[in-house]
Short mmCIF file of C-alpha atoms and ligand atoms in Angstrom, two decimals:
data_model
loop_
_atom_site.label_atom_id
_atom_site.label_comp_id
_atom_site.label_asym_id
_atom_site.label_seq_id
_atom_site.Cartn_x
_atom_site.Cartn_y
_atom_site.Cartn_z
CA MET A 386 -38.75 148.69 46.36
CA ALA A 387 -36.75 145.42 46.24
CA LYS A 388 -38.87 142.44 47.24
CA ILE A 389 -37.92 140.52 50.27
CA GLN A 390 -36.88 136.99 49.62
CA ALA A 391 -36.45 133.92 51.82
CA ILE A 392 -33.10 133.40 53.37
CA ARG A 393 -30.74 131.35 51.37
CA GLY A 394 -30.88 127.70 52.25
CA MET A 395 -34.19 128.05 53.94
CA ASN A 396 -36.93 126.65 51.78
CA ASP A 397 -40.66 127.11 51.49
CA VAL A 398 -42.56 123.76 51.21
CA LEU A 399 -45.24 124.65 48.75
CA PRO A 400 -48.65 122.96 48.42
CA ALA A 401 -47.54 120.84 45.50
CA GLN A 402 -44.94 119.32 47.88
CA THR A 403 -46.68 119.09 51.17
CA PRO A 404 -48.65 115.87 50.34
CA ILE A 405 -45.26 114.12 50.08
CA TRP A 406 -44.14 115.63 53.38
CA GLN A 407 -47.40 114.58 55.03
CA TYR A 408 -47.14 111.04 53.60
CA PHE A 409 -43.55 110.68 54.79
CA GLU A 410 -44.26 112.07 58.26
CA ARG A 411 -47.35 110.00 58.64
CA THR A 412 -45.49 106.85 57.63
CA VAL A 413 -42.67 107.51 60.04
CA ARG A 414 -45.14 108.42 62.86
CA ASN A 415 -47.17 105.32 62.44
CA LEU A 416 -44.14 103.13 62.35
CA VAL A 417 -42.28 104.49 65.46
CA GLN A 418 -45.48 104.53 67.40
CA SER A 419 -46.06 100.91 66.54
CA TYR A 420 -42.87 100.25 68.28
CA GLY A 421 -44.14 102.08 71.33
CA TYR A 422 -42.04 105.23 70.90
CA GLN A 423 -43.64 108.40 72.33
CA GLU A 424 -43.50 111.86 70.84
CA ILE A 425 -41.66 114.76 72.57
CA ARG A 426 -41.84 118.31 71.28
CA LEU A 427 -38.92 120.53 72.03
CA PRO A 428 -38.05 124.20 71.69
CA ILE A 429 -36.20 125.30 68.59
CA VAL A 430 -33.95 127.72 70.55
CA GLU A 431 -31.75 126.59 73.39
CA GLN A 432 -28.90 128.07 75.34
CA THR A 433 -25.81 128.03 73.20
CA GLU A 434 -23.89 126.33 76.04
CA LEU A 435 -26.08 123.18 75.59
CA PHE A 436 -24.77 122.54 72.16
CA LYS A 437 -21.16 123.52 72.95
CA ARG A 438 -21.06 121.04 75.81
CA SER A 439 -22.81 118.19 73.93
CA ILE A 440 -21.88 118.36 70.30
CA GLY A 441 -18.33 119.46 71.23
CA GLU A 442 -16.43 122.71 70.87
CA VAL A 443 -14.17 121.53 68.03
CA THR A 444 -16.87 119.99 65.76
CA ASP A 445 -17.87 121.61 62.43
CA ILE A 446 -21.30 122.21 63.80
CA VAL A 447 -20.22 124.26 66.81
CA GLU A 448 -17.16 125.90 65.18
CA LYS A 449 -18.81 127.25 62.08
CA GLU A 450 -22.36 126.18 61.55
CA MET A 451 -24.52 127.39 64.39
CA TYR A 452 -27.01 130.24 64.29
CA THR A 453 -26.15 131.91 67.48
CA PHE A 454 -27.45 135.25 68.71
CA GLU A 455 -27.77 137.32 71.81
CA ASP A 456 -31.34 137.87 72.92
CA ARG A 457 -32.58 141.01 74.57
CA ASN A 458 -31.30 139.90 77.93
CA GLY A 459 -27.82 139.46 76.68
CA ASP A 460 -28.10 135.60 76.90
CA SER A 461 -26.44 133.60 74.12
CA LEU A 462 -29.03 131.45 72.42
CA THR A 463 -28.79 129.12 69.46
CA LEU A 464 -31.20 127.78 66.83
CA ARG A 465 -30.91 123.98 67.42
CA PRO A 466 -28.58 122.38 64.85
CA GLU A 467 -29.82 118.92 65.89
CA GLY A 468 -32.26 117.28 68.27
CA THR A 469 -30.40 115.10 70.70
CA ALA A 470 -28.91 117.76 72.94
CA GLY A 471 -32.37 119.40 73.51
CA CYS A 472 -33.96 116.04 74.11
CA VAL A 473 -31.38 115.13 76.77
CA ARG A 474 -31.83 118.49 78.43
CA ALA A 475 -35.64 117.96 78.53
CA VAL A 476 -35.71 114.41 79.87
CA GLU A 477 -33.14 115.33 82.58
CA GLU A 478 -35.02 118.61 83.41
CA HIS A 479 -38.33 116.79 83.89
CA GLY A 480 -36.87 113.88 85.88
CA MET A 481 -37.79 111.35 83.15
CA LEU A 482 -34.58 109.36 83.67
CA HIS A 483 -35.13 108.40 87.39
CA ASN A 484 -35.60 104.71 87.54
CA GLN A 485 -37.21 104.53 84.19
CA THR A 486 -36.43 104.05 80.51
CA GLN A 487 -37.62 106.27 77.67
CA LYS A 488 -38.24 105.58 73.99
CA LEU A 489 -38.92 108.93 72.38
CA TRP A 490 -39.24 110.52 68.96
CA TYR A 491 -39.41 114.14 67.70
CA ALA A 492 -39.65 116.01 64.42
CA GLY A 493 -38.89 119.46 63.37
CA PRO A 494 -36.55 121.99 61.72
CA MET A 495 -32.82 122.13 62.45
CA PHE A 496 -30.44 125.04 61.48
CA ARG A 497 -26.95 124.85 60.27
CA HIS A 498 -25.05 127.53 58.38
CA GLU A 499 -23.64 125.22 55.65
CA ARG A 500 -23.18 125.84 51.95
CA PRO A 501 -26.61 125.21 50.43
CA GLN A 502 -26.77 122.58 47.77
CA LYS A 503 -28.93 119.66 46.75
CA GLY A 504 -29.74 117.70 49.95
CA ARG A 505 -27.94 120.38 52.18
CA TYR A 506 -29.84 123.35 53.45
CA ARG A 507 -29.58 125.86 56.31
CA GLN A 508 -32.97 125.04 57.54
CA PHE A 509 -33.60 121.33 57.16
CA HIS A 510 -35.93 118.95 58.91
CA GLN A 511 -35.23 115.73 60.87
CA ILE A 512 -37.27 113.04 62.46
CA GLY A 513 -35.29 111.65 65.27
CA VAL A 514 -35.56 108.87 67.88
CA GLU A 515 -33.80 108.70 71.25
CA THR A 516 -33.81 106.03 73.89
CA PHE A 517 -32.59 106.27 77.50
CA GLY A 518 -31.64 103.78 80.19
CA LEU A 519 -31.06 100.85 77.89
CA LEU A 520 -27.59 99.50 78.02
CA GLY A 521 -27.51 96.41 75.79
CA PRO A 522 -27.00 95.94 72.10
CA ASP A 523 -30.58 94.78 71.77
CA ILE A 524 -31.86 98.41 71.72
CA ASP A 525 -29.20 99.42 69.16
CA ALA A 526 -30.49 96.51 67.07
CA GLU A 527 -34.13 97.56 67.56
CA LEU A 528 -33.44 101.08 66.26
CA ILE A 529 -31.73 99.70 63.23
CA ILE A 530 -34.47 97.12 62.55
CA MET A 531 -37.06 99.89 63.03
CA SER A 532 -35.27 102.01 60.46
CA ALA A 533 -34.91 99.20 58.01
CA ARG A 534 -38.65 98.52 58.41
CA LEU A 535 -39.26 102.18 57.52
CA TRP A 536 -37.35 101.80 54.26
CA GLU A 537 -39.55 98.83 53.51
CA HIS A 538 -42.72 100.75 54.19
CA LEU A 539 -41.46 103.51 51.98
CA GLY A 540 -40.44 101.10 49.19
CA ILE A 541 -36.77 102.28 49.21
CA SER A 542 -35.02 99.31 50.80
CA GLU A 543 -33.13 98.64 47.53
CA TYR A 544 -31.70 102.05 47.45
CA VAL A 545 -30.12 102.34 50.97
CA SER A 546 -27.42 100.41 52.59
CA LEU A 547 -26.34 100.24 56.24
CA GLN A 548 -22.88 100.97 57.60
CA ILE A 549 -21.99 100.32 61.16
CA ASN A 550 -18.99 100.77 63.40
CA SER A 551 -18.01 100.83 67.00
CA LEU A 552 -16.22 103.85 68.37
CA GLY A 553 -15.38 101.97 71.72
CA SER A 554 -15.12 103.49 75.16
CA SER A 555 -13.76 106.95 75.68
CA GLU A 556 -10.54 105.49 77.05
CA ALA A 557 -10.21 103.40 73.90
CA ARG A 558 -10.75 106.38 71.72
CA ARG A 559 -8.14 108.39 73.72
CA VAL A 560 -5.52 105.71 73.22
CA TYR A 561 -6.38 105.26 69.56
CA ARG A 562 -6.35 109.08 69.03
CA GLU A 563 -2.73 109.23 70.23
CA ALA A 564 -1.77 106.39 67.92
CA LEU A 565 -3.58 108.03 64.99
CA VAL A 566 -2.03 111.44 65.64
CA GLY A 567 1.40 109.85 66.01
CA TYR A 568 1.07 108.18 62.65
CA LEU A 569 -0.42 111.17 60.79
CA GLU A 570 2.20 113.57 62.14
CA GLY A 571 4.58 111.78 59.98
CA HIS A 572 2.50 112.66 57.00
CA VAL A 573 1.31 116.22 57.75
CA GLU A 574 2.59 117.61 54.48
CA GLN A 575 0.24 115.34 52.45
CA LEU A 576 -2.89 116.01 54.39
CA ASP A 577 -5.64 118.25 53.15
CA GLU A 578 -6.01 121.56 54.98
CA ASP A 579 -9.07 120.59 57.04
CA SER A 580 -7.37 117.43 58.15
CA ARG A 581 -4.24 119.31 59.16
CA ARG A 582 -6.31 121.58 61.31
CA ARG A 583 -8.11 118.61 62.83
CA LEU A 584 -4.89 116.91 63.76
CA SER A 585 -4.76 119.01 66.88
CA SER A 586 -8.48 119.57 67.49
CA ASN A 587 -10.44 116.53 66.40
CA PRO A 588 -8.20 113.92 64.87
CA LEU A 589 -10.74 111.11 64.64
CA ARG A 590 -12.73 113.25 62.15
CA ILE A 591 -9.78 112.92 59.72
CA LEU A 592 -10.95 109.35 59.11
CA ASP A 593 -14.04 110.85 57.59
CA SER A 594 -12.07 113.05 55.10
CA LYS A 595 -13.23 112.89 51.52
CA ASP A 596 -9.84 114.05 50.21
CA PRO A 597 -8.33 111.30 48.02
CA GLN A 598 -4.77 111.94 49.14
CA THR A 599 -5.72 111.87 52.79
CA GLN A 600 -7.68 108.73 52.08
CA GLN A 601 -4.56 107.26 50.63
CA ILE A 602 -2.50 107.98 53.72
CA LEU A 603 -5.20 106.67 55.96
CA GLN A 604 -4.83 103.19 54.26
CA ASP A 605 -1.79 102.42 56.49
CA ALA A 606 -3.08 104.18 59.58
CA PRO A 607 -3.49 102.26 62.80
CA ASN A 608 -6.84 100.43 62.79
CA PHE A 609 -9.41 101.35 65.49
CA GLU A 610 -10.55 97.78 65.75
CA ASP A 611 -7.22 96.90 67.31
CA TYR A 612 -7.85 99.43 70.08
CA LEU A 613 -11.44 98.46 70.89
CA ASP A 614 -11.98 97.72 74.53
CA GLU A 615 -13.38 94.33 75.51
CA GLU A 616 -16.78 95.72 76.62
CA SER A 617 -17.34 97.54 73.41
CA ARG A 618 -16.17 94.51 71.45
CA VAL A 619 -18.74 92.26 73.10
CA HIS A 620 -21.42 94.93 72.61
CA PHE A 621 -20.66 95.24 68.93
CA SER A 622 -20.72 91.48 68.24
CA GLY A 623 -23.97 91.24 70.15
CA LEU A 624 -25.39 93.93 67.88
CA ARG A 625 -24.10 92.10 64.80
CA ALA A 626 -25.58 88.79 65.90
CA LEU A 627 -29.01 90.37 66.35
CA LEU A 628 -28.81 92.08 62.96
CA ASP A 629 -27.72 88.79 61.33
CA ALA A 630 -30.60 86.96 63.04
CA ASN A 631 -33.02 89.51 61.66
CA GLY A 632 -31.84 89.51 58.14
CA ILE A 633 -30.44 92.95 58.22
CA ARG A 634 -27.50 93.44 55.89
CA TYR A 635 -24.72 95.84 56.82
CA GLU A 636 -21.20 96.72 56.15
CA VAL A 637 -18.77 97.30 58.97
CA ASN A 638 -17.03 100.52 58.12
CA PRO A 639 -14.05 101.24 60.43
CA ARG A 640 -13.87 104.76 59.04
CA LEU A 641 -17.38 105.76 60.19
CA VAL A 642 -16.85 108.21 62.92
CA ARG A 643 -19.78 110.68 62.83
CA GLY A 644 -19.45 114.46 63.26
CA LEU A 645 -20.53 114.94 66.85
CA ASP A 646 -18.38 114.25 69.84
CA TYR A 647 -20.93 112.54 72.08
CA TYR A 648 -20.96 109.14 70.28
CA GLY A 649 -19.25 105.98 71.69
CA LYS A 650 -19.65 102.36 71.00
CA THR A 651 -22.24 101.75 68.17
CA VAL A 652 -22.53 104.20 65.36
CA PHE A 653 -24.44 103.74 62.13
CA GLU A 654 -25.50 105.46 58.85
CA TRP A 655 -27.93 104.58 56.15
CA VAL A 656 -26.59 105.83 52.85
CA THR A 657 -27.85 105.99 49.28
CA ASP A 658 -25.93 106.31 46.01
CA GLN A 659 -28.91 108.09 44.48
CA LEU A 660 -28.40 111.65 45.71
CA GLY A 661 -24.78 112.47 44.93
CA ALA A 662 -22.56 113.70 47.68
CA GLN A 663 -25.31 114.15 50.21
CA GLY A 664 -25.90 110.43 50.54
CA THR A 665 -26.52 109.88 54.26
CA VAL A 666 -30.17 109.73 54.82
CA CYS A 667 -30.23 108.61 58.39
CA ALA A 668 -27.48 108.47 61.07
CA GLY A 669 -27.18 107.67 64.67
CA GLY A 670 -25.38 105.88 67.49
CA ARG A 671 -24.83 105.40 71.23
CA TYR A 672 -24.08 108.28 73.52
CA ASP A 673 -23.76 106.74 76.97
CA GLY A 674 -21.73 109.69 78.29
CA LEU A 675 -23.91 112.61 77.24
CA VAL A 676 -26.41 112.77 80.07
CA GLU A 677 -23.71 112.78 82.66
CA GLN A 678 -21.70 115.27 80.56
CA LEU A 679 -24.72 117.64 80.73
CA GLY A 680 -25.00 117.35 84.54
CA GLY A 681 -27.28 114.28 84.92
CA LYS A 682 -26.68 110.77 86.33
CA SER A 683 -24.80 108.48 84.07
CA THR A 684 -27.49 106.99 81.68
CA PRO A 685 -27.04 104.82 78.64
CA ALA A 686 -28.60 106.27 75.53
CA VAL A 687 -28.78 105.58 71.85
CA GLY A 688 -30.71 107.22 68.97
CA PHE A 689 -30.74 108.25 65.32
CA ALA A 690 -32.00 111.07 63.18
CA MET A 691 -33.10 111.09 59.50
CA GLY A 692 -33.02 114.02 57.09
CA ILE A 693 -36.53 114.50 55.76
CA GLU A 694 -35.48 116.54 52.63
CA ARG A 695 -33.04 113.88 51.56
CA LEU A 696 -35.57 111.06 52.00
CA ILE A 697 -38.14 112.92 50.04
CA LEU A 698 -35.51 113.57 47.27
CA LEU A 699 -34.96 109.83 47.36
CA LEU A 700 -38.61 108.99 47.15
CA GLU A 701 -39.02 111.31 44.23
CA SER A 702 -35.94 110.32 42.34
CA THR A 703 -36.84 106.62 42.55
CA GLU A 704 -40.46 107.32 41.87
CA LYS A 705 -41.66 105.76 44.99
CA VAL A 706 -44.25 108.28 46.02
CA PRO A 707 -47.59 106.43 45.91
CA GLU A 708 -50.06 107.78 43.32
CA THR A 709 -52.64 108.43 45.90
CA VAL A 710 -50.34 111.03 47.57
CA SER A 711 -51.71 114.21 46.10
CA ASN A 712 -53.82 117.25 46.79
CA ASN A 713 -56.65 115.80 44.70
CA VAL A 714 -60.04 116.10 46.21
CA ASP A 715 -62.63 113.28 46.01
CA VAL A 716 -65.72 115.30 45.36
CA PHE A 717 -66.42 118.70 43.87
CA VAL A 718 -69.77 120.16 44.44
CA VAL A 719 -70.96 122.25 41.47
CA ALA A 720 -73.78 124.63 42.44
CA ALA A 721 -75.24 127.27 40.06
CA GLY A 722 -78.49 129.14 40.40
CA ASP A 723 -80.58 131.03 42.84
CA GLY A 724 -80.71 129.70 46.36
CA VAL A 725 -78.54 126.64 45.74
CA GLN A 726 -75.46 127.63 47.78
CA ALA A 727 -76.94 126.87 51.20
CA VAL A 728 -78.00 123.36 50.18
CA ALA A 729 -74.70 122.75 48.46
CA PHE A 730 -72.91 123.39 51.73
CA GLN A 731 -75.22 121.00 53.51
CA LEU A 732 -74.69 118.24 50.97
CA ALA A 733 -70.94 118.74 51.13
CA GLU A 734 -71.14 118.50 54.93
CA GLN A 735 -73.01 115.16 54.74
CA LEU A 736 -70.40 113.76 52.37
CA ARG A 737 -67.50 114.82 54.63
CA ARG A 738 -69.18 113.13 57.55
CA SER A 739 -69.99 109.99 55.52
CA ARG A 740 -66.34 108.74 55.38
CA GLU A 741 -63.25 109.63 57.33
CA GLY A 742 -60.79 111.62 55.24
CA MET A 743 -63.14 112.22 52.41
CA LYS A 744 -62.03 115.46 50.71
CA VAL A 745 -64.95 117.60 49.41
CA LEU A 746 -64.71 120.95 47.74
CA VAL A 747 -67.67 123.20 47.21
CA ASN A 748 -67.57 125.74 44.47
CA ASN A 749 -67.05 129.23 45.81
CA GLY A 750 -67.78 132.55 44.19
CA GLY A 751 -70.56 131.47 41.78
CA GLY A 752 -69.96 131.20 38.08
CA SER A 753 -71.50 129.27 35.23
CA PHE A 754 -71.84 125.50 35.09
CA LYS A 755 -69.01 125.51 32.51
CA SER A 756 -66.56 127.46 34.59
CA GLN A 757 -67.38 125.39 37.61
CA PHE A 758 -66.72 122.15 35.74
CA LYS A 759 -63.34 123.48 34.70
CA LYS A 760 -62.53 124.05 38.41
CA ALA A 761 -63.84 120.56 39.29
CA ASP A 762 -61.47 119.04 36.68
CA LYS A 763 -58.59 120.97 37.88
CA SER A 764 -59.21 119.87 41.44
CA GLY A 765 -58.55 116.34 40.49
CA ALA A 766 -62.01 115.37 41.85
CA ARG A 767 -63.26 111.88 40.83
CA VAL A 768 -66.85 112.80 41.23
CA ALA A 769 -68.95 115.97 40.77
CA VAL A 770 -72.12 116.49 42.55
CA ILE A 771 -74.18 118.87 40.60
CA LEU A 772 -76.89 121.12 41.97
CA GLY A 773 -78.95 123.57 39.91
CA GLU A 774 -82.28 125.32 40.42
CA ASN A 775 -84.21 122.49 38.71
CA GLU A 776 -82.48 119.85 40.86
CA LEU A 777 -83.11 121.93 43.97
CA ASN A 778 -86.79 122.14 43.21
CA ASN A 779 -87.05 118.41 42.66
CA GLY A 780 -84.84 117.40 45.69
CA VAL A 781 -82.28 115.62 43.53
CA VAL A 782 -78.63 116.04 42.52
CA VAL A 783 -76.63 114.73 39.62
CA VAL A 784 -73.74 112.54 40.50
CA LYS A 785 -71.20 112.61 37.59
CA PRO A 786 -68.06 110.42 37.72
CA LEU A 787 -65.24 112.49 36.21
CA ARG A 788 -62.45 110.01 35.75
CA MET A 789 -64.19 106.77 34.86
CA GLY A 790 -66.35 106.34 31.74
CA ALA A 791 -69.42 105.67 33.94
CA GLU A 792 -72.67 107.53 33.22
CA GLN A 793 -73.95 110.33 35.39
CA ARG A 794 -77.16 109.80 37.19
CA GLU A 795 -79.73 111.79 39.03
CA VAL A 796 -80.51 110.69 42.56
CA LYS A 797 -82.67 111.97 45.44
CA PHE A 798 -80.83 113.92 48.12
CA ASP A 799 -81.02 111.10 50.56
CA ALA A 800 -79.52 108.66 47.99
CA MET A 801 -76.57 111.02 47.22
CA ILE A 802 -74.07 109.63 49.64
CA HIS A 803 -74.53 106.07 48.43
CA ALA A 804 -74.30 107.12 44.79
CA VAL A 805 -71.09 109.13 45.48
CA HIS A 806 -69.43 106.28 47.29
CA GLU A 807 -70.25 103.91 44.40
CA SER A 808 -68.64 106.35 41.99
CA LEU A 809 -65.39 106.92 43.86
P1 ATP B 869 -23.53 115.07 56.67
O1 ATP B 869 -22.41 114.11 56.74
O2 ATP B 869 -24.37 114.85 55.30
O3 ATP B 869 -23.14 116.49 56.72
P2 ATP B 869 -24.18 114.91 59.42
O4 ATP B 869 -23.32 113.87 59.89
O5 ATP B 869 -23.80 116.33 59.57
O6 ATP B 869 -24.49 114.72 57.82
P3 ATP B 869 -26.29 114.41 61.27
O7 ATP B 869 -25.96 115.58 62.23
O8 ATP B 869 -25.99 113.10 61.72
O9 ATP B 869 -25.66 114.74 59.86
O10 ATP B 869 -27.78 114.55 60.92
C1 ATP B 869 -28.62 113.41 60.55
C2 ATP B 869 -29.19 113.61 59.24
O11 ATP B 869 -29.79 114.85 58.90
C3 ATP B 869 -28.18 113.41 58.11
O12 ATP B 869 -27.91 112.13 57.85
C4 ATP B 869 -28.87 114.07 56.94
O13 ATP B 869 -29.83 113.24 56.37
C5 ATP B 869 -29.59 115.12 57.59
N1 ATP B 869 -28.89 116.42 57.46
C6 ATP B 869 -27.79 116.89 58.19
N2 ATP B 869 -27.38 118.08 57.77
C7 ATP B 869 -28.27 118.50 56.83
C8 ATP B 869 -28.46 119.66 56.02
N3 ATP B 869 -27.57 120.71 56.19
N4 ATP B 869 -29.39 119.75 55.10
C9 ATP B 869 -30.25 118.67 54.91
N5 ATP B 869 -30.10 117.47 55.69
C10 ATP B 869 -29.15 117.41 56.59
MG1 MG B 870 -22.77 117.78 58.36
#
């Protein structure tokens, strides 16, 4: 019978990789929590309507990337393609926006039916941050500063750069859209196919086209900056001043539009040139209109999401994964002979209790000293604690450093912990 395989674009994360994931997730979690952000856990499946109404009917995501299905009741459900919509739904549903502000973060899988390639998958993972009820550019700046701090913690600051833009008010976008369409209609023949289609559906996305000829035509297109409303202009310069004052370098990219309809005013992306075409590792912006659009009271909001796979690829390709990040255990307890197993378990328990996070493996399944030492070596342990029948009878163990040149020594049971700590 043919073996069943994983779905294309949906990857297993194997034990050789999970330490890096854990390191990354731990680093992000510690950082965002140090800024006072609280975790929210959200369902992976939502009503399809939620994404249609928030992300926008004529975006790539909703038009062709969603995993949508009918459940047994006949309701149309969708595997979440991103986290913001569900987060807005949840905070609204639980009355968390009434006279209060929120600073939240979430992590988990997202699903988009895209063409799988390096850095682009059908199940991928994001860590996102969303804030609600904060109107000024200071919170936009805080989010950007926080993300910059994360790159510092991960040691990848030199490999990422920041692009920012303002998409203005919805009215400014409406007026600009008309001007852009007016201009591009005079060049329809030269536009790439996607852009031609977007001319009627989502013209701002054309600014984002990677097609060289379309890019050429866009050179002379009307500039959004000239259409920016006063409020957005002030907001944007406020943001820039805060970034400047905090030593955050950025490039204003007037072509940065983002692929989701709900953004207005600030948008930003962190990009790297180390991963080929899939260079955006973190992206976000302001979406002041979304809560109301989904039936709530008008609430300012801003957030971002980062792609975990891409950031892990970046950590690996730039060799920034710390050496300590591995599955290696600290201590391997070698136990051979009659009656030693029970004591071996007890010694291992004492070791685990002796220091938080200490990783201790006990040999399972018996075997000779020789075969157990092989396993100890393979485990990456730095110390072996050896217990045979003689040791058991004398109330001692042998503590043997496996990585350093140091000598092994025999110690009484009650001196074992001390001896192991010294050898680590
Ligand atoms: P891109 O322009 O690369 O398609 P996007 O604008 O669709 O990205 P967002 O919806 O803003 O991406 O998602 C935020 C981040 O999630 C991206 O910057 C990226 O790091 C990651 N991401 C998005 N789609 C995928 C995917 N299919 N596979 C892996 N990571 C992804
Ligand atoms: Mg995309």
